[in-house]
PDB file of C-alpha atoms in Angstrom:
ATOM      1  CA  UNK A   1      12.764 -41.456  24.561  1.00 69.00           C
ATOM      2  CA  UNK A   2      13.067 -41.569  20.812  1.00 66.00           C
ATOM      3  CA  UNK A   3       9.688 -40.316  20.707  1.00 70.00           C
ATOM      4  CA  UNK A   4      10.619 -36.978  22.801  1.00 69.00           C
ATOM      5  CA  UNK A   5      13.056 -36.418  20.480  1.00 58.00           C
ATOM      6  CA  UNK A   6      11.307 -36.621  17.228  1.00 58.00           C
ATOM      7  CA  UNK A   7       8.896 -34.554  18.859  1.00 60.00           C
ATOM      8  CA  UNK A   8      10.772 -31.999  19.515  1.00 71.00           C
ATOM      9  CA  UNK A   9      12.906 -32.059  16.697  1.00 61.00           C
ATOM     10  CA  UNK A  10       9.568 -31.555  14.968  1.00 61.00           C
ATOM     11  CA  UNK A  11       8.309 -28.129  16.677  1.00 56.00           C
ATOM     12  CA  UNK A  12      12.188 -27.287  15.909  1.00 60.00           C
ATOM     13  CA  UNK A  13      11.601 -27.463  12.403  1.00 59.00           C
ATOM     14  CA  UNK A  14       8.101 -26.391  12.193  1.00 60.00           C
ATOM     15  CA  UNK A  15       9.327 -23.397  13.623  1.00 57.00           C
ATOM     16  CA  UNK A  16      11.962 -22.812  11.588  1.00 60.00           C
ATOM     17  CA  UNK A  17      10.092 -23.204   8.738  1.00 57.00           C
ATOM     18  CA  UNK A  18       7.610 -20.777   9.537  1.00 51.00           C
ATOM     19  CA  UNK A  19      10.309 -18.094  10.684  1.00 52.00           C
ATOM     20  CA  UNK A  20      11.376 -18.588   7.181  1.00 46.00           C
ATOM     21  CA  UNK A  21       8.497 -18.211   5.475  1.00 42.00           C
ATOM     22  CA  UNK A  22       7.476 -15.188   7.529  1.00 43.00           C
ATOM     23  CA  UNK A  23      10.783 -13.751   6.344  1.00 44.00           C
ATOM     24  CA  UNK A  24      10.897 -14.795   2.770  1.00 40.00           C
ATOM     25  CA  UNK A  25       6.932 -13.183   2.400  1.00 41.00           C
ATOM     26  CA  UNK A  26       6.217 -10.652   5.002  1.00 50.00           C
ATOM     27  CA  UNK A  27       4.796  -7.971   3.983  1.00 67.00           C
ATOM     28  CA  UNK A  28       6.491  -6.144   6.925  1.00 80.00           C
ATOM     29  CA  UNK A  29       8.588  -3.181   5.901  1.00 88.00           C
ATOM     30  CA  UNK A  30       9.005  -0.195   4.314  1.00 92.00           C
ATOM     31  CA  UNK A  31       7.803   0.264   0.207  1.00 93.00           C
ATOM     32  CA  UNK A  32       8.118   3.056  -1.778  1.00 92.00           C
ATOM     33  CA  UNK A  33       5.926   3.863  -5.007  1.00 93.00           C
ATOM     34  CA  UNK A  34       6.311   6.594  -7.215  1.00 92.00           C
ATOM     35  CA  UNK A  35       3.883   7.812 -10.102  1.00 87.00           C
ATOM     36  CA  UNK A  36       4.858   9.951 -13.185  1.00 87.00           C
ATOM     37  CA  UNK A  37       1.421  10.823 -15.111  1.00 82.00           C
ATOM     38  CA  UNK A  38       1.733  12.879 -18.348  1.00 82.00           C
ATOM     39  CA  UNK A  39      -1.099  13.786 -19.749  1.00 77.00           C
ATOM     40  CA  UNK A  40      -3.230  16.559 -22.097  1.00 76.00           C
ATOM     41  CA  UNK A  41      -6.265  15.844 -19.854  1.00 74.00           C
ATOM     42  CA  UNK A  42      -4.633  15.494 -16.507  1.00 78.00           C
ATOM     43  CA  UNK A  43      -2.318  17.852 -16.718  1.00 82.00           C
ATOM     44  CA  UNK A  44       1.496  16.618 -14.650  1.00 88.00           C
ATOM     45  CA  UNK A  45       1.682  14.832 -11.868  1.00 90.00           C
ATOM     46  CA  UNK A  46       4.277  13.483  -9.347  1.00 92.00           C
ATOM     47  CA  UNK A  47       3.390  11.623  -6.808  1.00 92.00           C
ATOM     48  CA  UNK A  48       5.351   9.410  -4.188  1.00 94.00           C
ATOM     49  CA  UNK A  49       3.942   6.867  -1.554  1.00 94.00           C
ATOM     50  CA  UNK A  50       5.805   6.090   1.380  1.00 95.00           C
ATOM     51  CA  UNK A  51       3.860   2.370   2.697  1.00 91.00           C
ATOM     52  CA  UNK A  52       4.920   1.088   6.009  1.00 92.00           C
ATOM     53  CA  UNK A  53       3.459  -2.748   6.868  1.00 85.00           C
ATOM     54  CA  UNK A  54       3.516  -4.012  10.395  1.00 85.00           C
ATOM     55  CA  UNK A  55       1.410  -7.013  11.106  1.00 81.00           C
ATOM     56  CA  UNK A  56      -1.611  -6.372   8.820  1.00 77.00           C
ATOM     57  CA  UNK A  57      -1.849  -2.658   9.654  1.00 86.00           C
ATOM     58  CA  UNK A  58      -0.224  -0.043   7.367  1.00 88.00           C
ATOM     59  CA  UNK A  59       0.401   3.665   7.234  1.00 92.00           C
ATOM     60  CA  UNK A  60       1.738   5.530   3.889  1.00 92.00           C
ATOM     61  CA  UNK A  61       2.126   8.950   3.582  1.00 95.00           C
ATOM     62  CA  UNK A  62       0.973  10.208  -0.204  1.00 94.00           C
ATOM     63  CA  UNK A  63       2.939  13.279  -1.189  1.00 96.00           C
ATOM     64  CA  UNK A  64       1.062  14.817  -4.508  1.00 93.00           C
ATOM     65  CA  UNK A  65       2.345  17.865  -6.478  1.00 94.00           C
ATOM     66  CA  UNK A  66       0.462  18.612 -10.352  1.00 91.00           C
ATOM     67  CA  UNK A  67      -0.098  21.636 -12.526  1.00 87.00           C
ATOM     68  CA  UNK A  68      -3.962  21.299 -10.939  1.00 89.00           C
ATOM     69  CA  UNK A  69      -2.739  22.750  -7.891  1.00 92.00           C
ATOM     70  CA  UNK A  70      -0.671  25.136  -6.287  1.00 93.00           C
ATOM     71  CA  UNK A  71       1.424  23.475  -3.672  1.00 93.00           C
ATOM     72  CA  UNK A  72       2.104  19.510  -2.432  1.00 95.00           C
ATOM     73  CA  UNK A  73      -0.411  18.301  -0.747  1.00 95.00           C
ATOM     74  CA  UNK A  74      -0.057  15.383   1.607  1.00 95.00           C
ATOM     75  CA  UNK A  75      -1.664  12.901   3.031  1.00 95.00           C
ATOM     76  CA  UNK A  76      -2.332  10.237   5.336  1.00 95.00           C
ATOM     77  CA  UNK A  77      -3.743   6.837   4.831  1.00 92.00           C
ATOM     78  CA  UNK A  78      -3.820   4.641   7.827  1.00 92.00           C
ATOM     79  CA  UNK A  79      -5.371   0.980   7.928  1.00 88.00           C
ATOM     80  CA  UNK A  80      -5.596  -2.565   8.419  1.00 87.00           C
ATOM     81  CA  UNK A  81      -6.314  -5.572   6.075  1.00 82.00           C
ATOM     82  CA  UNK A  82      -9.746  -6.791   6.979  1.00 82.00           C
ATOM     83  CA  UNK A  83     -10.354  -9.983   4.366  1.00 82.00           C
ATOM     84  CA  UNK A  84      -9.153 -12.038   1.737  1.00 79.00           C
ATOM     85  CA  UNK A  85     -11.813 -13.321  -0.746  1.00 80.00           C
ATOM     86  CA  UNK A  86     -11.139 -14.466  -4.538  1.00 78.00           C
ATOM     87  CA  UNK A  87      -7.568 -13.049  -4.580  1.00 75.00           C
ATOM     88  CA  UNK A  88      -9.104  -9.421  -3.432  1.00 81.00           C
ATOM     89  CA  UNK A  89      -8.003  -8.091  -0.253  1.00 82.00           C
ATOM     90  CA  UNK A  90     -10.136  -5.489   1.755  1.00 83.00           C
ATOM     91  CA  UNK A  91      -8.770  -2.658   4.196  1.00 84.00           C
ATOM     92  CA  UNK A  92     -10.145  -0.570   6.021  1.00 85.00           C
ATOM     93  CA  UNK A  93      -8.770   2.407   5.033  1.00 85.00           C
ATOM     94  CA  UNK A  94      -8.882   6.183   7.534  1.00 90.00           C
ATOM     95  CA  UNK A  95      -7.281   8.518   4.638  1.00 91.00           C
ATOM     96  CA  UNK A  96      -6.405  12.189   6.007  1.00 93.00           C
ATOM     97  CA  UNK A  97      -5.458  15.550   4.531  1.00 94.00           C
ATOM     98  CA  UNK A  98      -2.305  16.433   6.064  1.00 95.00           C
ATOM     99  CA  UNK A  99      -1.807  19.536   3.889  1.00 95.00           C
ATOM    100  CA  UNK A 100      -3.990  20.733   1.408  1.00 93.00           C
ATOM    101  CA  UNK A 101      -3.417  22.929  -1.351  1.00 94.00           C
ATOM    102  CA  UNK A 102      -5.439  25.285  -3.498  1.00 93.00           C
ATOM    103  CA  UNK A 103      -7.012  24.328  -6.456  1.00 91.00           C
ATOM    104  CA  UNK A 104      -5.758  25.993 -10.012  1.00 92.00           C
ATOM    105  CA  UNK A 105      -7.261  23.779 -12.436  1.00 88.00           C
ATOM    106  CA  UNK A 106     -10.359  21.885 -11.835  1.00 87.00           C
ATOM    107  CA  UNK A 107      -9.872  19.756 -14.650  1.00 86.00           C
ATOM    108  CA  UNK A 108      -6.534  18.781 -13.960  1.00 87.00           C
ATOM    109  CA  UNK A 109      -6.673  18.483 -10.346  1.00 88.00           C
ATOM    110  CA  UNK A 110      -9.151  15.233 -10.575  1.00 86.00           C
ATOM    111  CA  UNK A 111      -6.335  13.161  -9.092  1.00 85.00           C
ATOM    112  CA  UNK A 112      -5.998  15.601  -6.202  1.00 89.00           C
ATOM    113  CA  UNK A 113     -10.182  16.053  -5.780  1.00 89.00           C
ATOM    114  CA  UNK A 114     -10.611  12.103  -5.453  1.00 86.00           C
ATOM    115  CA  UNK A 115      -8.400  12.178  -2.570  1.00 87.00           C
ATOM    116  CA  UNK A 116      -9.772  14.684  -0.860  1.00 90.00           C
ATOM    117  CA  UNK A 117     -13.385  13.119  -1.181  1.00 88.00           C
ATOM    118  CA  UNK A 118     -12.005  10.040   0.056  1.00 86.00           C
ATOM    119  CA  UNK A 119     -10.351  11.804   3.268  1.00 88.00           C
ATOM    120  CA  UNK A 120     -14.370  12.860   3.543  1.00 87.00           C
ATOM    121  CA  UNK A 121     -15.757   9.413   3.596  1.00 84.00           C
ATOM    122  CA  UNK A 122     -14.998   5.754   5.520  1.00 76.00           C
ATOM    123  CA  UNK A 123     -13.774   4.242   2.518  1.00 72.00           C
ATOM    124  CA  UNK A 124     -13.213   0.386   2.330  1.00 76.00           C
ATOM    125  CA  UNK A 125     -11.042  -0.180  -0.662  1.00 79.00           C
ATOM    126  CA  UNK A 126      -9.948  -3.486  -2.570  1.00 82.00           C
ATOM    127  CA  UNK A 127      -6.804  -4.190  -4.375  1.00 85.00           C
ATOM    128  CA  UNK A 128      -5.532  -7.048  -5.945  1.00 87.00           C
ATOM    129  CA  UNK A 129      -1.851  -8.471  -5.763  1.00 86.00           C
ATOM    130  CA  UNK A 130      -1.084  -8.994  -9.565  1.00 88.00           C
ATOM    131  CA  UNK A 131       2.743  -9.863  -8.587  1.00 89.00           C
ATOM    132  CA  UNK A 132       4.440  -9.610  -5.924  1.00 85.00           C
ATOM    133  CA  UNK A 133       8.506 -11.211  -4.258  1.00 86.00           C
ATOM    134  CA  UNK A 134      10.446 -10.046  -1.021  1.00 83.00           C
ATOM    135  CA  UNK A 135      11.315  -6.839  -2.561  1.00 90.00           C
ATOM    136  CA  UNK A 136       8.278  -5.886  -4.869  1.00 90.00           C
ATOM    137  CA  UNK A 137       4.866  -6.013  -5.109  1.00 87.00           C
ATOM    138  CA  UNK A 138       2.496  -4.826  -8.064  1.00 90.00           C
ATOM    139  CA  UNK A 139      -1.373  -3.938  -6.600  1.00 88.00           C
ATOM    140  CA  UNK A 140      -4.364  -3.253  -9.145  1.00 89.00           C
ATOM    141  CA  UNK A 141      -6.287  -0.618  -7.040  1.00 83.00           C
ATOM    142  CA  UNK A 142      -9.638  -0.066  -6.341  1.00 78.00           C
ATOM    143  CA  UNK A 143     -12.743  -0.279  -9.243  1.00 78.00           C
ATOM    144  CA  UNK A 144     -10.806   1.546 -11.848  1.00 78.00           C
ATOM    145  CA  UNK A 145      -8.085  -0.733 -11.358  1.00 82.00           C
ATOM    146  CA  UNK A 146      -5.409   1.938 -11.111  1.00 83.00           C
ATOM    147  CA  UNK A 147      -2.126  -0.337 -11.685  1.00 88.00           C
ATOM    148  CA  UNK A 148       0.714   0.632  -8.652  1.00 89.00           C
ATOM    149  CA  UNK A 149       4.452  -1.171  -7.509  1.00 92.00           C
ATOM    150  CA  UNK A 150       6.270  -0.502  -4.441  1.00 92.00           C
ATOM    151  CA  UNK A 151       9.906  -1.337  -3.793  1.00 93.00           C
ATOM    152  CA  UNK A 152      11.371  -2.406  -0.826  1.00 93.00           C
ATOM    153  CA  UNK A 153      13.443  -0.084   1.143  1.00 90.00           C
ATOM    154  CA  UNK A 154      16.650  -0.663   2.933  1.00 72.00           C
TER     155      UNK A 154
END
């Protein structure tokens, strides 16, 4: 009889420990990320990312507005982690234009041009999690290592 209850009082706390764990790290949520870029070369750019987690697969919207181009564009990014290796996580990655807007600049709409070649292609990024709590996480992006947070929201 003692044994039952041991058992049981095991799984009880096993499970318990891994609702809290699930809650203390899950990625599941909303994040927001905004980007401020400044630049001679570049030109100004705003841009905000709305990420939405739920169980490995994400969506974020990408609003983007810079003196390259004449109106927000928008777009889609939907995916799913695939892998884990050497601290590098790869998605798979289905990036859309959701509104597109009309080039001005050529040489300051680089940020805008990479994103629309990547809508173009099947794209498996990497990104690296160079800190991350509940509330905030700080990714270094891709081959040029672009440096991005996201906040919690709500």
């Amino acid at each position: 009889m003692k044994t039952i209850v041991l058992f049981i009082f095991s799984v009880c706390v096993f499970l318990y420990s891994n609702y809290v764990t699930f809650d203390h790290y899950g990625k599941d949520g909303v994040f927001i990320s905004k980007l401020h870029v400044h630049s001679q070369s570049k030109g100004i750019w705003n841009s905000l990312i709305k990420l939405k987690f739920d169980h490995g697969d994400y969506t974020s919207d990408i609003y983007l507005e810079g003196s390259g181009i004449d109106d927000m564009a928008i777009f889609r990014d939907k995916g799913e982690i695939l892998s884990y290796v050497d601290g590098q996580y790869t998605v798979h990655s289905d990036l859309q234009v959701l509104q597109q807007a009309k080039l001005i600049n050529l040489k300051e709409a680089e940020l805008y041009t990479r994103l629309l070649f990547a809508s173009k292609q099947n794209f498996k990024p990497t990104f690296k999690i160079i800190y991350e709590d509940r509330n905030i996480f700080i990714l270094e992006i891709g081959k040029n290592k672009q440096v991005q947070m996201f906040i919690r929201q709500g």
